[in-house]
Tab-separated table of C-alpha atoms in Angstrom:
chain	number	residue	atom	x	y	z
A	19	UNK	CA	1.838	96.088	-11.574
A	20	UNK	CA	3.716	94.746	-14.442
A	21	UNK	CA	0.875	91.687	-14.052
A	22	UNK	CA	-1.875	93.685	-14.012
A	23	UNK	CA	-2.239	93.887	-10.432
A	24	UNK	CA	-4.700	96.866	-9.759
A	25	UNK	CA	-3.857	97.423	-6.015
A	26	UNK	CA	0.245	97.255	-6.844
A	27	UNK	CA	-0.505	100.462	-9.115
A	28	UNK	CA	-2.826	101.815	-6.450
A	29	UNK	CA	-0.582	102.039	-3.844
A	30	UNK	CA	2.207	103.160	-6.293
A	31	UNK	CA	-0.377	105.679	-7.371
A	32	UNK	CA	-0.828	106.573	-3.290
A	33	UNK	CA	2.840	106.914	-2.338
A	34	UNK	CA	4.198	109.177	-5.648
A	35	UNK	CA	1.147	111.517	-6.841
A	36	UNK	CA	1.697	113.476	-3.933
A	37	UNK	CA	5.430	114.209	-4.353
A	38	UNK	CA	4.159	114.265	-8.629
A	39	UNK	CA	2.048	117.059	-8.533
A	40	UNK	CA	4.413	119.383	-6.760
A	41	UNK	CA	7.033	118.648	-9.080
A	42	UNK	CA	5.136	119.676	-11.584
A	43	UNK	CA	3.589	122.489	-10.118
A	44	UNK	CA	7.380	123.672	-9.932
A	45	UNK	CA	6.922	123.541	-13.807
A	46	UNK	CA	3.634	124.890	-14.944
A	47	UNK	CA	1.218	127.326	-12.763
A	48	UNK	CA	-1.456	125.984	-14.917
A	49	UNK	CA	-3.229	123.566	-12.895
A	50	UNK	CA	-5.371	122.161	-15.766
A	51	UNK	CA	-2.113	120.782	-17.534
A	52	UNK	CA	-0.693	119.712	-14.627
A	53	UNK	CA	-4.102	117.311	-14.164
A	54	UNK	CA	-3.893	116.440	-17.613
A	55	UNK	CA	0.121	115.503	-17.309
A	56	UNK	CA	-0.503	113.398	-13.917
A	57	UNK	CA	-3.369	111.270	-15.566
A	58	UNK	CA	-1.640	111.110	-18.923
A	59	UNK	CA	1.769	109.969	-16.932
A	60	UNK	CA	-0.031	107.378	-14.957
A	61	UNK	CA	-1.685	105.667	-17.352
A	62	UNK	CA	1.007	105.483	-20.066
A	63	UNK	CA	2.945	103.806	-16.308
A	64	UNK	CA	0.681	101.496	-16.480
A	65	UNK	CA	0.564	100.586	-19.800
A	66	UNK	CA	4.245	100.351	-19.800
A	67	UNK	CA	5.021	98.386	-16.425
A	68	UNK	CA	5.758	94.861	-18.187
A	69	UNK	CA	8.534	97.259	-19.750
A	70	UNK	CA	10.015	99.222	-17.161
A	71	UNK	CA	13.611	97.731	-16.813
A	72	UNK	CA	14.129	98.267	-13.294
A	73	UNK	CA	17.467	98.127	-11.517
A	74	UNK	CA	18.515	95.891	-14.240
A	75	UNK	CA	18.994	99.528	-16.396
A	76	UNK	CA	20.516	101.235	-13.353
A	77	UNK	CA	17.250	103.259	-13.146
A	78	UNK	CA	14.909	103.541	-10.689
A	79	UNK	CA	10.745	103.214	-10.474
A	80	UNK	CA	10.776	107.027	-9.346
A	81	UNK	CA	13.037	108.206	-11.777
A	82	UNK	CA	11.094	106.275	-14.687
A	83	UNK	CA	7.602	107.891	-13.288
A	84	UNK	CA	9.508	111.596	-13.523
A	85	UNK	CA	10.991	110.775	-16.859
A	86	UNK	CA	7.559	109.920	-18.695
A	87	UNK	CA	5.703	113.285	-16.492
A	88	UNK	CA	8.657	115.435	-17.695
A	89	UNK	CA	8.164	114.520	-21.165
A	90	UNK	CA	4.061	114.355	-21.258
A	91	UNK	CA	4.399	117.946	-19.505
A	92	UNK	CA	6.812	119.273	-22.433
A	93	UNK	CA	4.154	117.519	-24.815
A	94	UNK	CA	1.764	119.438	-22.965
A	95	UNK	CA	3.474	122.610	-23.480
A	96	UNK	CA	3.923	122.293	-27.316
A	97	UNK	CA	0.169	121.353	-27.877
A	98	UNK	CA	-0.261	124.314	-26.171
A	99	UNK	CA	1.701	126.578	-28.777
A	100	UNK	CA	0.425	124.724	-31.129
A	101	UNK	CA	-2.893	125.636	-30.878
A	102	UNK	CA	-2.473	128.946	-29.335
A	103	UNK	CA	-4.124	131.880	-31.964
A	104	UNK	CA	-1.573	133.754	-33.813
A	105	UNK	CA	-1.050	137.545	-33.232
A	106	UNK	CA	-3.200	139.681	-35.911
A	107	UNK	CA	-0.240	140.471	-38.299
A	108	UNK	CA	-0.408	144.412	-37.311
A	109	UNK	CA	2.897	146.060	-37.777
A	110	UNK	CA	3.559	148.163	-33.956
A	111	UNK	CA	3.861	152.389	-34.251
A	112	UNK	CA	7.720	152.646	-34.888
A	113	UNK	CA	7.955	154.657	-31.268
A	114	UNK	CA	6.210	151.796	-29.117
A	115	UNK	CA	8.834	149.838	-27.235
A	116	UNK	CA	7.725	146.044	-27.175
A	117	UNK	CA	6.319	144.518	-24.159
A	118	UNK	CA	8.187	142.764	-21.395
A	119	UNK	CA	8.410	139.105	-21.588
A	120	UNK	CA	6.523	137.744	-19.399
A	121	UNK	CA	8.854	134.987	-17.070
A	122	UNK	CA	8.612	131.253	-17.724
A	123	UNK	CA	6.200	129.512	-15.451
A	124	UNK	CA	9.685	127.367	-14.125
A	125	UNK	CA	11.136	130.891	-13.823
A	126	UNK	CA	8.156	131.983	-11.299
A	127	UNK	CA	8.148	128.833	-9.662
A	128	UNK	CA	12.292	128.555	-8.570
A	129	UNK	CA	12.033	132.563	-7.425
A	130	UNK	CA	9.047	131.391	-5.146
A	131	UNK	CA	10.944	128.150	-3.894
A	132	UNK	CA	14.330	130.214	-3.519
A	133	UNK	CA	14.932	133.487	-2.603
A	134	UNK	CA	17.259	135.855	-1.479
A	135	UNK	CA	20.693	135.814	-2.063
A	136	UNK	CA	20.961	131.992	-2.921
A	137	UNK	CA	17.774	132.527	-5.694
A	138	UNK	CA	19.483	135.655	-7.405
A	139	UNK	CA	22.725	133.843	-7.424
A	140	UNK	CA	20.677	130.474	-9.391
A	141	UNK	CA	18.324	132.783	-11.702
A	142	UNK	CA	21.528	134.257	-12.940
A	143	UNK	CA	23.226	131.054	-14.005
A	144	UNK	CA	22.745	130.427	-17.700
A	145	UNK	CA	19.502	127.935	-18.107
A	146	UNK	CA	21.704	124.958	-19.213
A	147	UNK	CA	23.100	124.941	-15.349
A	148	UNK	CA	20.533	125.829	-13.621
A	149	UNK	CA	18.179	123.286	-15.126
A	150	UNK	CA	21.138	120.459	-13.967
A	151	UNK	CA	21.230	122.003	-11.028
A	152	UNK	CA	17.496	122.029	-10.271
A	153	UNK	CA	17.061	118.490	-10.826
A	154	UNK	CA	20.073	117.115	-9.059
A	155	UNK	CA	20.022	119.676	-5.979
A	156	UNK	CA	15.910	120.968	-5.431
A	157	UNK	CA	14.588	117.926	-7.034
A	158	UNK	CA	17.092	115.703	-5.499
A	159	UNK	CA	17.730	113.197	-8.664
A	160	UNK	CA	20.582	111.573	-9.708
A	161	UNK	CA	23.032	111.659	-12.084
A	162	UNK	CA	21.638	109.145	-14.300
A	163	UNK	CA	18.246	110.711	-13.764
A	164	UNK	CA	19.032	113.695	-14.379
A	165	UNK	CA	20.956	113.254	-17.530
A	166	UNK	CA	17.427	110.854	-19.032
A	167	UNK	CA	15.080	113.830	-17.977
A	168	UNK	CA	17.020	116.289	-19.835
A	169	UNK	CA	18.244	113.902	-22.779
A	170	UNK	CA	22.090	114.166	-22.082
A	171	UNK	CA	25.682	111.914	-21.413
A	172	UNK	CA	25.767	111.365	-17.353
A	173	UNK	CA	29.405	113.301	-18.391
A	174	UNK	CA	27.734	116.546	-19.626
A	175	UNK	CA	25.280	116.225	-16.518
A	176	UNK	CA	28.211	115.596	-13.832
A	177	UNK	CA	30.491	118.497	-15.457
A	178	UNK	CA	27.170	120.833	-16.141
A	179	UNK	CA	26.633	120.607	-12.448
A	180	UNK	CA	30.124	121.225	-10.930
A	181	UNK	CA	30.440	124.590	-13.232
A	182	UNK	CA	26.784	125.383	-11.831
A	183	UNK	CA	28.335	124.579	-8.235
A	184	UNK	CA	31.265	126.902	-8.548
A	185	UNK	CA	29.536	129.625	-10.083
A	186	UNK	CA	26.828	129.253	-7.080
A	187	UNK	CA	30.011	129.613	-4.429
A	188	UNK	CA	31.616	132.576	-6.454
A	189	UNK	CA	28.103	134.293	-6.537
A	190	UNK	CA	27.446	134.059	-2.874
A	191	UNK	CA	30.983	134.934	-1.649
């Protein structure tokens, strides 16, 4: 692919959009974005193949493909913000309580993907843990990918995810 070879990115293109789109359907409910992140992630992959390191960085092709969706997605989400209209600036009658916040589209996602006693015990670890825990254990990455999607030290992954372990066991004892 690195070459230019349009049947390399083909079948790359065959054997990980698949397994691509429900990652990121995990993320965002909005099916527009999540069209907009897969063609945005595949052609910035193959833009970028002459510079993908390979095992020579201790990464992986998958990994590198989830790093640059994760990131287009969170682009996604701040152009989103961004050019979301602002409230009218009317002040609320002083006896109206404000509305419920609506749950994060991840937050929807993980209690459809895990429920009952095991989903409680994960929704109630604070987001820094669960987010580790998440990618390492649903979304079956490793350390090192792990700690690139989220921008952290392998360390602060590997110790994030044993405190998320043992407050998962205390939880569901």
């Amino acid at each position: 692919m690195a070459k230019g070879d349009r049947a390399a990115f083909e079948e790359l293109y065959r054997r990980t959009s698949p397994w691509m789109a429900v990652r990121l359907r995990r993320r965002c409910a909005d099916e527009q974005i999540v069209c907009e992140v897969m063609q945005e992630t595949y052609l910035a992959v193959w833009r970028a193949a002459g510079a993908f390191a390979g095992a020579a960085a201790g990464g992986t092709a998958v990994g590198w493909l989830w790093t640059i969706a994760a990131r287009r997605l969170v682009d996604a989400f701040r152009r989103r913000a961004h050019h979301a209209e602002p409230p009218p600036a009317v002040a609320p009658p002083p006896a109206v309580a404000p509305p419920p916040v609506a749950p994060a589209a991840e937050e929807e996602a993980l209690a459809a993907t895990v429920g009952g006693d095991v989903g409680d015990a994960l929704r109630r670890l604070s987001p820094e843990l669960r987010q580790v825990l998440q990618a390492m254990v649903l979304d079956g990455m490793s350390v090192r990918e792990t700690a690139v999607l989220l921008g952290l030290p392998e360390g602060t992954v590997k110790t994030r995810a044993r405190r998320a372990r043992i407050a998962m066991r205390r939880a569901l004892v």
